[in-house]
mmCIF file of C-alpha atoms in Angstrom:
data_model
loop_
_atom_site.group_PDB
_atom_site.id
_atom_site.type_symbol
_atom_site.label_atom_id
_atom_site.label_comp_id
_atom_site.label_asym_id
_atom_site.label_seq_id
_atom_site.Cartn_x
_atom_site.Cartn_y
_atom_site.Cartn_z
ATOM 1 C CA UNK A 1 0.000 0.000 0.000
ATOM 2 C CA UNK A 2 1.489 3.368 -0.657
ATOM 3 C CA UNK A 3 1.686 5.954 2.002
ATOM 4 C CA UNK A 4 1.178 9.807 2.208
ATOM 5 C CA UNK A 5 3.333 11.172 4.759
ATOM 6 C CA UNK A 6 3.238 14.738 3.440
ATOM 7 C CA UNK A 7 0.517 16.210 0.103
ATOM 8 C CA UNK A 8 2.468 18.668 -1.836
ATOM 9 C CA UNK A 9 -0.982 20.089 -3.722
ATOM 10 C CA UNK A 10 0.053 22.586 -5.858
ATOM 11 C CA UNK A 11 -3.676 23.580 -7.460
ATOM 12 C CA UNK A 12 -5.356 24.621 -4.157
ATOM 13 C CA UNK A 13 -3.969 27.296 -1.553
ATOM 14 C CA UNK A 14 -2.245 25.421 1.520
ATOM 15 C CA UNK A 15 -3.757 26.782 4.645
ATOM 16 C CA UNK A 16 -1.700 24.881 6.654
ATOM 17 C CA UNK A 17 -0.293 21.675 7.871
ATOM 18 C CA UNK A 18 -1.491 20.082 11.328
ATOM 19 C CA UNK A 19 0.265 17.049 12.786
ATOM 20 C CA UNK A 20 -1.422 14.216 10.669
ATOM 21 C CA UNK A 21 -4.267 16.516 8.172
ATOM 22 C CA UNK A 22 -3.044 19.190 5.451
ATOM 23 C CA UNK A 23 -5.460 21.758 4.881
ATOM 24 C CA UNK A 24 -6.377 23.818 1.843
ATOM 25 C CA UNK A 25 -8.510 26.003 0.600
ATOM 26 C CA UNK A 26 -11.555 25.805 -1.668
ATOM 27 C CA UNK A 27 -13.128 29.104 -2.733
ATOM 28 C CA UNK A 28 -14.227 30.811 0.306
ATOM 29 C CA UNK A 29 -16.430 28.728 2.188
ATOM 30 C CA UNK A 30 -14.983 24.681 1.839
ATOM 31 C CA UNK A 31 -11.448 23.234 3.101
ATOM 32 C CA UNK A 32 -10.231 20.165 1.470
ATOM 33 C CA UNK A 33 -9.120 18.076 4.306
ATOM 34 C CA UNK A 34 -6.471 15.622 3.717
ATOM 35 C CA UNK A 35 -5.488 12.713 6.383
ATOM 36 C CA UNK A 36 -1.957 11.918 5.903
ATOM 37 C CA UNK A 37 -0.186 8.622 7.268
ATOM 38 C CA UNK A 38 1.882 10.687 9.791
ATOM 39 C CA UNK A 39 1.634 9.673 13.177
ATOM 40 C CA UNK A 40 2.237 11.969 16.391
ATOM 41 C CA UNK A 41 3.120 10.620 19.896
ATOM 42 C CA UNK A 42 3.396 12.662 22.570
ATOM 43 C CA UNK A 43 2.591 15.575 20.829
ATOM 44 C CA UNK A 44 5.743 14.679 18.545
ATOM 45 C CA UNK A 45 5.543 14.201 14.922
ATOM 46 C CA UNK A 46 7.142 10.735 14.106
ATOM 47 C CA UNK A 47 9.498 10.709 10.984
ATOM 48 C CA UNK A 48 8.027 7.355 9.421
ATOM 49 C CA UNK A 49 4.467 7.298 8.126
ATOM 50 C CA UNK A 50 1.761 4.140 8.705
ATOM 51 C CA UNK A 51 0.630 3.154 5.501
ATOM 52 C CA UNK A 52 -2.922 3.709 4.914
ATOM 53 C CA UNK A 53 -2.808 4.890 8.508
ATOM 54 C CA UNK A 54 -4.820 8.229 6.935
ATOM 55 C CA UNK A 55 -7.587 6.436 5.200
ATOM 56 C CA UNK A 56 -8.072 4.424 7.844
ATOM 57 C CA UNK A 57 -9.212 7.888 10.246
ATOM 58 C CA UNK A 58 -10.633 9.217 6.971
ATOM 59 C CA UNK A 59 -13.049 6.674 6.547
ATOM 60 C CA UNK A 60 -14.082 6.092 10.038
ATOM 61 C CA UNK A 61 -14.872 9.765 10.343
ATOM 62 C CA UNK A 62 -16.978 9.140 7.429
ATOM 63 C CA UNK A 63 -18.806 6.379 9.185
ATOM 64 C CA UNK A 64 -19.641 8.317 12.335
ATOM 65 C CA UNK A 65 -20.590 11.733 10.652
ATOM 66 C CA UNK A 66 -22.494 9.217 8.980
ATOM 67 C CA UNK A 67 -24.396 7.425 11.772
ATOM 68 C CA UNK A 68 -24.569 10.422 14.075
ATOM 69 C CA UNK A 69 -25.734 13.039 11.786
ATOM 70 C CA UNK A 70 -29.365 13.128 13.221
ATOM 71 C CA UNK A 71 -27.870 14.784 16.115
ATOM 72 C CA UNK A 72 -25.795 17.567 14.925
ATOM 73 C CA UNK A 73 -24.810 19.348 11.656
ATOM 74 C CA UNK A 74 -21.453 18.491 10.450
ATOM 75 C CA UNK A 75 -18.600 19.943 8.352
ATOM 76 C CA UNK A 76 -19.280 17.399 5.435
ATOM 77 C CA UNK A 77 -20.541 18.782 1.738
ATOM 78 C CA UNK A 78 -20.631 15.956 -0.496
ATOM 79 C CA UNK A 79 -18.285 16.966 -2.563
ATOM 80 C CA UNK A 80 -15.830 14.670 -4.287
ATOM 81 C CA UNK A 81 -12.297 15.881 -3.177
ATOM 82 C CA UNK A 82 -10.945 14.346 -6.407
ATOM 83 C CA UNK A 83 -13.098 17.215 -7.953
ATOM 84 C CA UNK A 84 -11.648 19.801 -6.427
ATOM 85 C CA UNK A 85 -7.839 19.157 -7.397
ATOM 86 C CA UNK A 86 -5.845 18.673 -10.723
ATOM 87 C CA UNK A 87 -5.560 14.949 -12.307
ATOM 88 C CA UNK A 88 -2.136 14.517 -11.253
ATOM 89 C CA UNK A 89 -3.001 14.925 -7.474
ATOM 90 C CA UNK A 90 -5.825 12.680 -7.543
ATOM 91 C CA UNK A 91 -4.212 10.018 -6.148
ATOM 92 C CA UNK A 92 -3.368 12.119 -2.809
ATOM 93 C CA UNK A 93 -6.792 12.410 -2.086
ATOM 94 C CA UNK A 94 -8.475 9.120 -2.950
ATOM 95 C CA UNK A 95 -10.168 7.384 0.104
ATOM 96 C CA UNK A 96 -8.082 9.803 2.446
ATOM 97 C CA UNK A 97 -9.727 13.456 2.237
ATOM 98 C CA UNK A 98 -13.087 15.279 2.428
ATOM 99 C CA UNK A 99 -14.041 18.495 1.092
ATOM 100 C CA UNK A 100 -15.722 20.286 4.080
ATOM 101 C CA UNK A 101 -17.536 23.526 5.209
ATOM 102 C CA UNK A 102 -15.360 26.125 6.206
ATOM 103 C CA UNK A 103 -16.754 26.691 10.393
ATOM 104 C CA UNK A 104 -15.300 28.952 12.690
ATOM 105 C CA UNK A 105 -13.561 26.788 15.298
ATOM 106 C CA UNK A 106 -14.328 26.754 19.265
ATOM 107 C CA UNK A 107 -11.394 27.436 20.748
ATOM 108 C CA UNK A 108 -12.325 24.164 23.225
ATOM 109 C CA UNK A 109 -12.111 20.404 22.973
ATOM 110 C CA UNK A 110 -15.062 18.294 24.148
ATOM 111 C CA UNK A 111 -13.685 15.639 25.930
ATOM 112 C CA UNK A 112 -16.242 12.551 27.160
ATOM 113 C CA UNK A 113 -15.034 9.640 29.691
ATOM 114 C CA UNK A 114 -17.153 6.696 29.778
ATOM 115 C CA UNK A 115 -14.338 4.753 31.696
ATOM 116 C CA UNK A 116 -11.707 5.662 34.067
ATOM 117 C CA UNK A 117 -7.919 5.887 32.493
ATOM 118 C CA UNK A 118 -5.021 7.717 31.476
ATOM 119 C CA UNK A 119 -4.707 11.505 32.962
ATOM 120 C CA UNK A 120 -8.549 10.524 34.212
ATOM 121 C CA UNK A 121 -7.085 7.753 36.724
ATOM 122 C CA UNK A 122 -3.697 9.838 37.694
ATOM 123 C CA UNK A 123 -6.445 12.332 38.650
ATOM 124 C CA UNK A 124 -8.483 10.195 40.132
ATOM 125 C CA UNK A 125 -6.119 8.575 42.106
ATOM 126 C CA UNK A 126 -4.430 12.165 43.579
ATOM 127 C CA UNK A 127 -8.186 14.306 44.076
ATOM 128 C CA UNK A 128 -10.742 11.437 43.811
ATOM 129 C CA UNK A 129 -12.318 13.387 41.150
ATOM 130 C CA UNK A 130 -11.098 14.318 37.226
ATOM 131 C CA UNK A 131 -11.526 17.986 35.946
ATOM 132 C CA UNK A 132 -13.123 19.054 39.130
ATOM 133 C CA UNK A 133 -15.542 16.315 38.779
ATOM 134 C CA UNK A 134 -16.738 14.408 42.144
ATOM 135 C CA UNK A 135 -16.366 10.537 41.529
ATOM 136 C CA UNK A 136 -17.459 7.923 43.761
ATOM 137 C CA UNK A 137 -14.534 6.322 46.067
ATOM 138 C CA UNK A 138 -12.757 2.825 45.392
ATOM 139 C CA UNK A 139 -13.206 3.481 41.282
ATOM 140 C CA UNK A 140 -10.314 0.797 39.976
ATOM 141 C CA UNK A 141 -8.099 1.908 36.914
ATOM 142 C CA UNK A 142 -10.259 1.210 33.764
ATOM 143 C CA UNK A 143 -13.491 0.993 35.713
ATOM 144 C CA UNK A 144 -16.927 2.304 33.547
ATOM 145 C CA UNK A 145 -18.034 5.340 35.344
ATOM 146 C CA UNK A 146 -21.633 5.525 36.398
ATOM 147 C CA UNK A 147 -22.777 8.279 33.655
ATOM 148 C CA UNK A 148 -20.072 9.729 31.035
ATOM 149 C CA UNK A 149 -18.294 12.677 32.097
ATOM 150 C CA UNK A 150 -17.846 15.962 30.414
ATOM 151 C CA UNK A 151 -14.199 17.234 31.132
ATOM 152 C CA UNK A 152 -13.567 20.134 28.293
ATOM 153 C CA UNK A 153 -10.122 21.240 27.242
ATOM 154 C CA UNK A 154 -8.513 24.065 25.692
ATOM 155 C CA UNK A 155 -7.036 23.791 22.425
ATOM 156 C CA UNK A 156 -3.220 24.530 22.464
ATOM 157 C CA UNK A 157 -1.191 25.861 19.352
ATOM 158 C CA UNK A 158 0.572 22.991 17.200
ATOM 159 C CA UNK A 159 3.105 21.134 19.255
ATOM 160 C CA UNK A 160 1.738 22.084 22.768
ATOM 161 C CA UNK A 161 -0.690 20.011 25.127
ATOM 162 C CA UNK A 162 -4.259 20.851 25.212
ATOM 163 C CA UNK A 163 -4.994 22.425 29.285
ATOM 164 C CA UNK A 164 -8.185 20.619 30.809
ATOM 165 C CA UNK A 165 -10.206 23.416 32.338
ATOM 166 C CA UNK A 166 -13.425 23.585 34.402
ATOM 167 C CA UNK A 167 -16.626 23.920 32.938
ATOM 168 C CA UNK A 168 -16.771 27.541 34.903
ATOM 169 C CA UNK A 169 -14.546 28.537 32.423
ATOM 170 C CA UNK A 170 -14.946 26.911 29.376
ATOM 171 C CA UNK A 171 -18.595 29.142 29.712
ATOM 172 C CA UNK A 172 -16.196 32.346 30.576
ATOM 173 C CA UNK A 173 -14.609 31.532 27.343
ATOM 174 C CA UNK A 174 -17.262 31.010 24.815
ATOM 175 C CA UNK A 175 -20.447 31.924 26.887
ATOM 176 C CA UNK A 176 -22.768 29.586 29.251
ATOM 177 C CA UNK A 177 -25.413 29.035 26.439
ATOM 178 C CA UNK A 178 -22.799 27.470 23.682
ATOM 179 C CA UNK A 179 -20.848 25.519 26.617
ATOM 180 C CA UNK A 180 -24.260 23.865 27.799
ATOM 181 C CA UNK A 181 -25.030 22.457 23.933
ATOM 182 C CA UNK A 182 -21.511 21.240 23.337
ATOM 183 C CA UNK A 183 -21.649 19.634 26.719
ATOM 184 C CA UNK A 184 -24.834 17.880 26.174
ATOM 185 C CA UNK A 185 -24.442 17.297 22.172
ATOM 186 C CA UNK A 186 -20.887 15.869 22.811
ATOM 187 C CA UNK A 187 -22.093 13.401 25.724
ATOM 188 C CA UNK A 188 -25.318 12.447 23.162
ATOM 189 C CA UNK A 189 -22.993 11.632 20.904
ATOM 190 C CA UNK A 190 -20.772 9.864 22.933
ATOM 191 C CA UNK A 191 -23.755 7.285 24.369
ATOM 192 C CA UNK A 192 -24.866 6.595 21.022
ATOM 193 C CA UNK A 193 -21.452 5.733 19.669
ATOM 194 C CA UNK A 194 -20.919 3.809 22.581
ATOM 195 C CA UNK A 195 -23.891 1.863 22.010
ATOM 196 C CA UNK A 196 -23.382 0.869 18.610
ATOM 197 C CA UNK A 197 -19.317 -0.123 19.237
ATOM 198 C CA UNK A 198 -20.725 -2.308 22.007
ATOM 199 C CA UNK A 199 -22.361 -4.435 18.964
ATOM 200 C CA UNK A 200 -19.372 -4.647 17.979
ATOM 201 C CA UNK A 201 -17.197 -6.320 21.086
ATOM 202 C CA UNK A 202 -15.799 -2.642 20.919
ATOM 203 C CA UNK A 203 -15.405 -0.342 24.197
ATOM 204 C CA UNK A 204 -15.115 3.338 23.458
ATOM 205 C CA UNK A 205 -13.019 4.485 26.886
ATOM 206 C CA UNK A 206 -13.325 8.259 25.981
ATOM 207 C CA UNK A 207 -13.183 9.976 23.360
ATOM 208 C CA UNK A 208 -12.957 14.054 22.116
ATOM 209 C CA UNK A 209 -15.318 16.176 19.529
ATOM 210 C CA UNK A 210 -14.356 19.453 18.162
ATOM 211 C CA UNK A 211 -17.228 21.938 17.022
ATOM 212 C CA UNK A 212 -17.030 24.609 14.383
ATOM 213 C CA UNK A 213 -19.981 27.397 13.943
ATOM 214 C CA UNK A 214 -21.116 28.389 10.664
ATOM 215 C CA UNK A 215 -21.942 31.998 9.388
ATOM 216 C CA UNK A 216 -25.057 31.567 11.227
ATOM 217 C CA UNK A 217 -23.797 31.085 14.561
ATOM 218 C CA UNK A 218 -25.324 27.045 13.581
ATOM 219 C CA UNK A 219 -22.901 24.635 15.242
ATOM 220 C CA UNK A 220 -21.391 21.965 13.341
ATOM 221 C CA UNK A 221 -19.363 18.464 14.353
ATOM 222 C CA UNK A 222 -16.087 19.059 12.521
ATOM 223 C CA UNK A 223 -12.596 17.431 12.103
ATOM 224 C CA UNK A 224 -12.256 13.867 12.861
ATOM 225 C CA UNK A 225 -14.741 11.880 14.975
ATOM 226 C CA UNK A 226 -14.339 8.495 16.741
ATOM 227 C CA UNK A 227 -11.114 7.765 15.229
ATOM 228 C CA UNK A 228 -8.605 5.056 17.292
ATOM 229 C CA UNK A 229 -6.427 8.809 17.289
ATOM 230 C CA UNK A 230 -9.499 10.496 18.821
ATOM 231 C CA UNK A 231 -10.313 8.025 21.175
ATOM 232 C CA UNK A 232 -9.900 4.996 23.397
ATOM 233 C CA UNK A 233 -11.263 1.512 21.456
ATOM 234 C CA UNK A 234 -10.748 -1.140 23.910
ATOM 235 C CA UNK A 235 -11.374 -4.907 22.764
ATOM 236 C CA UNK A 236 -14.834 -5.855 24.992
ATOM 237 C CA UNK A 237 -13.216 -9.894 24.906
ATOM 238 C CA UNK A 238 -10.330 -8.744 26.960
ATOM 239 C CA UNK A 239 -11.612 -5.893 29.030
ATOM 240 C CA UNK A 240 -10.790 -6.165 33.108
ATOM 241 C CA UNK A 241 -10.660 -3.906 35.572
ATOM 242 C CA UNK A 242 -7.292 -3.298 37.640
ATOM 243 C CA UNK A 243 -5.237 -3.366 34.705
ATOM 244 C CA UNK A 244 -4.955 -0.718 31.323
ATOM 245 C CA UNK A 245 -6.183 -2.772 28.622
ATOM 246 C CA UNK A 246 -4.762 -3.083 24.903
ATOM 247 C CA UNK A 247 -6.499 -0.500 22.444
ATOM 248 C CA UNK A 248 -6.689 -0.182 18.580
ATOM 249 C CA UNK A 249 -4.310 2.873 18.386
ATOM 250 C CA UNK A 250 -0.789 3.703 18.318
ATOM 251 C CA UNK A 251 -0.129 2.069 21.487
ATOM 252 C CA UNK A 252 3.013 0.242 20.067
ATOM 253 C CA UNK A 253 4.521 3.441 19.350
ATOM 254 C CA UNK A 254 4.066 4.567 22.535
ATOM 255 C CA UNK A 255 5.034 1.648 24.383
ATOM 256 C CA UNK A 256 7.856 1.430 22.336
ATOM 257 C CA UNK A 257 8.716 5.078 22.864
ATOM 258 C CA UNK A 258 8.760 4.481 26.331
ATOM 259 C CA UNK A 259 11.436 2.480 26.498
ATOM 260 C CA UNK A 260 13.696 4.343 25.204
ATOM 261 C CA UNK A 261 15.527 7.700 27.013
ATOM 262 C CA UNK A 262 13.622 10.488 25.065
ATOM 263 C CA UNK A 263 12.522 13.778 26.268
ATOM 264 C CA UNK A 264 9.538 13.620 23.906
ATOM 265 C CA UNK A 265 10.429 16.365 21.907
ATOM 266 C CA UNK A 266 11.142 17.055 18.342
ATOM 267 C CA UNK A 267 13.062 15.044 16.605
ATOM 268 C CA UNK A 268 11.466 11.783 17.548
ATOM 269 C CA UNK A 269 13.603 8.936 17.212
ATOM 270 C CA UNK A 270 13.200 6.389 14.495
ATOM 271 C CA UNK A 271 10.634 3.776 14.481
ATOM 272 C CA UNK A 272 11.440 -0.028 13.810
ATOM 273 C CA UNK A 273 9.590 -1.685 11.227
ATOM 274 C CA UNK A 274 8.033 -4.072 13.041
ATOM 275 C CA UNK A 275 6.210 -0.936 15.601
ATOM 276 C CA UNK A 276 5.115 0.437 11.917
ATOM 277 C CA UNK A 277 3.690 -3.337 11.420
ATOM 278 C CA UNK A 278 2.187 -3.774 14.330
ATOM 279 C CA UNK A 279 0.386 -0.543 14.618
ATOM 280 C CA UNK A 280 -1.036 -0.719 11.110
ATOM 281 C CA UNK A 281 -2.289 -3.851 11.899
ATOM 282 C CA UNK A 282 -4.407 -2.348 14.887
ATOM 283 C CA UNK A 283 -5.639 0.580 12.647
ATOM 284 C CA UNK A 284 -6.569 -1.736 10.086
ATOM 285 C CA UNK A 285 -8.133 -3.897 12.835
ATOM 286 C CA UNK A 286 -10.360 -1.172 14.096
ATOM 287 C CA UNK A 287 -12.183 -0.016 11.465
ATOM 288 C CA UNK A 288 -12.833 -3.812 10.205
ATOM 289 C CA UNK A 289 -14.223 -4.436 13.359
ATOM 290 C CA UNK A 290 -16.224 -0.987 13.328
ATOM 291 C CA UNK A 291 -17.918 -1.156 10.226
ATOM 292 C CA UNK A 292 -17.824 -4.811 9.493
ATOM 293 C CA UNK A 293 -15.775 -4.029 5.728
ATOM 294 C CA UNK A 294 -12.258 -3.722 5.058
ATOM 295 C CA UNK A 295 -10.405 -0.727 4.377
ATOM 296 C CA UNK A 296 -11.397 0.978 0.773
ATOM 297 C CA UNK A 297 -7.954 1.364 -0.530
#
């Protein structure tokens, strides 16, 4: 399978490149949105792509906008990204891009937790709560939580880690009314998702939206959604309590990456081949067991 680790468009306007999508413009009002294979750990940028790592995320976004569109507007047009760019770029869009509204982004990330893990359970296990947010006593890492959580986070510039705030102040930052729908949209979502993945002998541990509003102040789902690099998929056959279980994401690279003495910053060090193997495998996994089809290469 040939990979895309960088696009190099030359018939749209780049807008910019994030750490796995390239963005470009399309007239004034649509952004062709291209999923690379790069792969970021730790915030870091990794120097070796996953093949068809991109249309992988692609195309499960494409599921979810898909099944969850009865609950809010999203960024997709309908478009046909291959369209939109000269024949000899065609190929760097097929099966791994969307052409999509142009929103205006909230500045916050809308972070559910169905389950209790990673910064949730170092939280957890130092203030009994996570975000602020009371939790009953004796919760075991991993453990479902009675009712999702809403724990929002502030999106950082490229590079840096997104800040969890309170709720208190995610409605200082974009106003109580807007805070209250993305709060109760994004947990919506989450249950339903949830719901359906449970069909599928998948767990989804937690995962985060990001909303865009239109020219009418209309708020849209946008970006990726329910993605393994969005979320937490957990196997349902081998879930347990007490322990962190194995999930369909880059979880080789970063158990790999801990191993080795790295100050996770740019440059990341190289990746074996059998870490690329292994974690395309998993991706490839996922959205098999998601959707019930193989990858549309």
């Amino acid at each position: 399978m040939n990979s895309l680790y960088q696009t190099s468009i030359h018939s749209l306007p780049l807008l910019g490149h994030g750490k796995v999508r390239d963005n470009y413009a399309v007239g004034d009002d649509k952004i062709l949105i291209v999923t690379t294979d790069r792969l970021s750990a730790f915030d870091v940028v990794m120097n070796e792509p996953i093949p068809g790592k991109g249309m992988v995320l692609n195309q499960m976004s494409d599921f979810w906008f898909e099944k969850l569109g009865h609950i809010v507007p999203n960024h997709l047009t309908g478009v046909a990204p291959e369209s939109v760019v000269a024949e000899d770029e065609v190929e760097q869009v097929r099966g791994r891009a969307v052409v999509a509204k142009r929103l205006k982004p909230i500045m916050v990330e809308a972070v559910v937790r169905g389950y209790i893990i990673g910064s949730g359970w170092k939280d957890y296990q130092e203030s009994g709560s996570i975000c602020g947010i009371e939790l009953p006593a004796g919760l075991q890492q991993a453990a479902k939580l009675p009712e999702p959580i809403f724990t929002p986070a502030a999106k950082a510039e490229l590079g840096e880690h997104d800040e969890n705030i309170s709720f208190a102040e995610m409605e200082e930052r974009i106003g109580a009314e807007l805070a209250a729908r993305m709060r109760d949209v994004a947990i919506q979502l989450y249950k339903t998702a949830a719901e359906y993945a449970a069909t599928r002998g998948i767990i989804i541990a937690d995962t985060k939206f990001e909303f865009g509003l239109d020219d009418n102040g209309v708020m849209h789902l946008m970006d990726e959604v329910l993605t393994a690099d969005s979320s937490r998929f957990w196997p349902a056959d081998s879930y347990q309590e007490g322990i962190s279980p194995p999930s369909f994401d880059k979880q080789f690279v970063r158990d790999y990456l801990e191993t080795l003495t790295w100050g996770k910053t740019a440059p990341a060090p190289a990746l074996p081949a059998d870490v690329i193997e292994k974690t395309q495998a998993k991706y490839f996994e996922a959205i098999e067991r998601l959707t019930g089809e193989k990858l549309k290469a």
